[in-house]
Coordinates of C-alpha atoms in Angstrom, one line a residue:
X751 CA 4.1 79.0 16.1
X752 CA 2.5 76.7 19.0
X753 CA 5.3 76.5 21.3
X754 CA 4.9 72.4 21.3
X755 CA 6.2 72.5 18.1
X756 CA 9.1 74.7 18.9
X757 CA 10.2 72.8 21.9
X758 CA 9.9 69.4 19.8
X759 CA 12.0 71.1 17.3
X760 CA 14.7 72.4 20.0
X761 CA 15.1 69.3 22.1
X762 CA 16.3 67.5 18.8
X763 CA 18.3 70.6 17.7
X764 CA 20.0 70.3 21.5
X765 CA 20.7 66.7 21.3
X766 CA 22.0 67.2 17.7
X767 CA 24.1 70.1 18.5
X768 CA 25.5 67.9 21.9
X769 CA 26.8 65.7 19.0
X770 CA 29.0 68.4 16.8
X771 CA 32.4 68.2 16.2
X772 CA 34.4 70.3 14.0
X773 CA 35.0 67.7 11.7
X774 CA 30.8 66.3 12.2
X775 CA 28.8 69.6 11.7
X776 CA 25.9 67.6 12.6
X777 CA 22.3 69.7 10.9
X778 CA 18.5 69.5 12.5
X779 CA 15.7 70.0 10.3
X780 CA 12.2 69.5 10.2
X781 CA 8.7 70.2 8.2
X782 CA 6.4 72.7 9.5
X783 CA 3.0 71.4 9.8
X784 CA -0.1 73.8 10.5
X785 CA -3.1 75.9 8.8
X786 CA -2.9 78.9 5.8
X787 CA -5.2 82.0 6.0
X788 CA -4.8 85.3 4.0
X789 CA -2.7 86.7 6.5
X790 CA -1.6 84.4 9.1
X791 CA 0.9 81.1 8.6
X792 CA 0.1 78.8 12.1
X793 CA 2.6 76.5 13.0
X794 CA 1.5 73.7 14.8
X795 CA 3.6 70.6 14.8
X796 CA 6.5 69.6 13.3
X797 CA 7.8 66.5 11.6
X798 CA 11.5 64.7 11.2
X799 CA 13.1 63.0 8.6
X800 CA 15.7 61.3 7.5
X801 CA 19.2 62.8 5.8
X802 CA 19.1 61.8 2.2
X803 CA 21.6 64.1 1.2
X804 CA 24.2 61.1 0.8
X805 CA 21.7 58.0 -0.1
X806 CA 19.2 59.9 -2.9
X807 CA 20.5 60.0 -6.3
X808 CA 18.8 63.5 -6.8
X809 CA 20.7 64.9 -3.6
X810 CA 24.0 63.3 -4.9
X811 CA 23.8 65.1 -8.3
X812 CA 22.4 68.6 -6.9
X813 CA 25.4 68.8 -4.3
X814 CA 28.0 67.2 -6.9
X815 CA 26.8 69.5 -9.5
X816 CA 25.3 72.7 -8.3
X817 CA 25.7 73.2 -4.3
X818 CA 29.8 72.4 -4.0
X819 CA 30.7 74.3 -7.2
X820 CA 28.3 77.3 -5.9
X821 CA 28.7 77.5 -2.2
X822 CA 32.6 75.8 -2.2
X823 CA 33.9 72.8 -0.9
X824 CA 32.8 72.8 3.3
X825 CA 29.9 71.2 1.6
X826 CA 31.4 68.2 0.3
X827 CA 31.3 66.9 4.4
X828 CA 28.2 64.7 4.1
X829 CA 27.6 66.1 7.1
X830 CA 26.8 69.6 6.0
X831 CA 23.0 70.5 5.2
X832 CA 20.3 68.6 4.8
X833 CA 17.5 66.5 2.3
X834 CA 14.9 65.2 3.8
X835 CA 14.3 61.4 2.7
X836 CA 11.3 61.4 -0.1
X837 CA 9.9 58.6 1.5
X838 CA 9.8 60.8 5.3
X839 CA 8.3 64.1 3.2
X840 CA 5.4 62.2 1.8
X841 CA 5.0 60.7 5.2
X842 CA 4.8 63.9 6.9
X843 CA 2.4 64.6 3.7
X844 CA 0.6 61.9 5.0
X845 CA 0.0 62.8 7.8
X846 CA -0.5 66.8 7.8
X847 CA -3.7 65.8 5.2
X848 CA -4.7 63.0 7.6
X849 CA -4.7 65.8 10.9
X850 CA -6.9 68.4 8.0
X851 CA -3.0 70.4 8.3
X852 CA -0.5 71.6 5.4
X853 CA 2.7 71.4 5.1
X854 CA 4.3 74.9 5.0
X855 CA 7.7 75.0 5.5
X856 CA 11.2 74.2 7.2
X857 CA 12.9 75.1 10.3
X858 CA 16.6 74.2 10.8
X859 CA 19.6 75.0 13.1
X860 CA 22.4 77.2 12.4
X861 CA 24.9 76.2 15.4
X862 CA 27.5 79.1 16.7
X863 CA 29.9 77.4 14.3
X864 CA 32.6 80.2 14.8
X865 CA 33.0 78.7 18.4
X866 CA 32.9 75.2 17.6
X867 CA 33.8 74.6 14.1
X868 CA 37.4 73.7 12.7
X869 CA 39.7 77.0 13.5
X870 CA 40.0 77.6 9.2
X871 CA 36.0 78.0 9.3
X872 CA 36.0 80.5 12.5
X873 CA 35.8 83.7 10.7
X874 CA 32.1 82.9 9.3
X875 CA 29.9 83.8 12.2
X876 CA 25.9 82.0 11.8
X877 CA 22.8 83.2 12.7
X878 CA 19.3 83.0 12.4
X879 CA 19.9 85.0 9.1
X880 CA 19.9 82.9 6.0
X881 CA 23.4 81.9 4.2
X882 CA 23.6 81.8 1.1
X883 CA 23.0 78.2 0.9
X884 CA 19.6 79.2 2.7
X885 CA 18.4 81.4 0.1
X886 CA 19.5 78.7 -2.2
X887 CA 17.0 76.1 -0.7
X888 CA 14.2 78.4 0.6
X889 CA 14.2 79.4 -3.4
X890 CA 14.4 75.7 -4.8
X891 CA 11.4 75.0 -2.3
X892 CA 9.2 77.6 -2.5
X893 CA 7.4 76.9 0.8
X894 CA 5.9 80.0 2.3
X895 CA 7.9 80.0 5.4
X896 CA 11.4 79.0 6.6
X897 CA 12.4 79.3 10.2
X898 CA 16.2 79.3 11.2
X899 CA 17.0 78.6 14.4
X900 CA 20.2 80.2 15.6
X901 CA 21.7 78.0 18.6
X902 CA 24.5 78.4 21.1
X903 CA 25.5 76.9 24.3
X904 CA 27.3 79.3 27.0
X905 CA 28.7 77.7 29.8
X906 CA 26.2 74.8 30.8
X907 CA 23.4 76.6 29.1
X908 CA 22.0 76.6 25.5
X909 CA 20.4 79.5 24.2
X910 CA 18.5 79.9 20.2
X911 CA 17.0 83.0 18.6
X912 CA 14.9 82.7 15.8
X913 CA 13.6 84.6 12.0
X914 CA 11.4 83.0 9.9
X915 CA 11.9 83.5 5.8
X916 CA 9.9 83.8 3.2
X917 CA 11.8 82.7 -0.2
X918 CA 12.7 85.0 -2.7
X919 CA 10.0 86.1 -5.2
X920 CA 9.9 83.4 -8.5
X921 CA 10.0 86.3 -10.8
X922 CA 12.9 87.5 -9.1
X923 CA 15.5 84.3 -8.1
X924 CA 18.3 86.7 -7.0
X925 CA 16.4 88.6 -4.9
X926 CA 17.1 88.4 -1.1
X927 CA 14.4 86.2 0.9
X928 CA 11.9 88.5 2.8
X929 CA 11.7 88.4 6.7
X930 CA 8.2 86.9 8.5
X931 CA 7.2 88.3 11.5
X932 CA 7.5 84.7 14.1
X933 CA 5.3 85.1 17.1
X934 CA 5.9 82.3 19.7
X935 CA 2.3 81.2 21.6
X936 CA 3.0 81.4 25.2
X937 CA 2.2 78.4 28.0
X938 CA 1.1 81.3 30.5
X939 CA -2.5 81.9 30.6
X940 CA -2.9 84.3 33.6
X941 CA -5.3 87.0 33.3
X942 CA -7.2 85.5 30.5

């Protein structure tokens, strides 16, 4: 992952976390834009949207339906999770095929909601681990690689960790999502 893309991606997930309450748990999430070889998944850029999860029909039926009965009623807040607007994905479509990129995956944030949640939703600590939830999506998506973004602020400081996710196996839905090696591209280039 170019570390442009990351930083993009963390300066929104700062100001959205800055804007959390316990009653608000405010998501970030973007598209992963880059190149495919055999081996190797490049992140290069990433691309916002819009939260549809309230507004699109589909998103109203898949949470009334499937995600609340599923993964209980915390997800009932509209403010919990996230669809990206269809109108913002084929935009970032747009332009992934107009900069010779694909689209490849997700990255979100997972907040250190067991600080600074409601006291009732304490006891489940987050991470850069997927929830259930998360295997839910990455599954439903199927894009080769997921990246969750763990983020916590310390004092007057703000600190992430990261994994990236590849979703579980089509022949095999209830099979855990397999862990990506995530490499960061450093800014230093001494002694090159």
């Amino acid at each position: 992952m170019d570390h442009q893309a990351l930083d993009a991606f963390l300066t929104a997930a700062v100001g959205e976390y800055q804007l959390i309450t316990p009653e608000a748990p405010l998501p970030c999430f973007a598209l992963l834009m880059g190149s495919a070889d055999r081996s190797t998944l490049h992140v290069e850029r990433v691309a916002f949207g819009r939260n549809a999860r309230t507004t699109d029909p589909a998103a109203r039926v898949e949470f009334s339906e499937t995600i609340v009965p599923r993964f209980g009623p915390a997800y009932e807040n509209e403010h919990r999770a996230w669809w990206i607007d269809s109108r913002d994905l084929l935009t970032a479509s747009r332009e992934a095929d107009a900069l010779g990129l694909d689209l490849l995956g997700s990255i979100h944030m997972h907040p250190d909601w067991h600080r600074i949640g409601p006291p009732h939703e304490r006891d489940f600590v987050l991470s850069e681990r997927p929830t259930p939830m998360d295997h839910h999506m990455f599954g439903n998506t199927t894009w080769p690689i997921n990246i969750i973004c763990y983020l916590e602020r310390r004092a007057d400081a703000y600190y992430h960790s990261l994994a990236a996710w590849a979703p579980p196996r089509a022949a095999s839905p209830g099979s855990p999502c397999t862990e990506l090696p995530l490499r960061v591209r450093t800014r230093t280039t001494a002694g090159v």
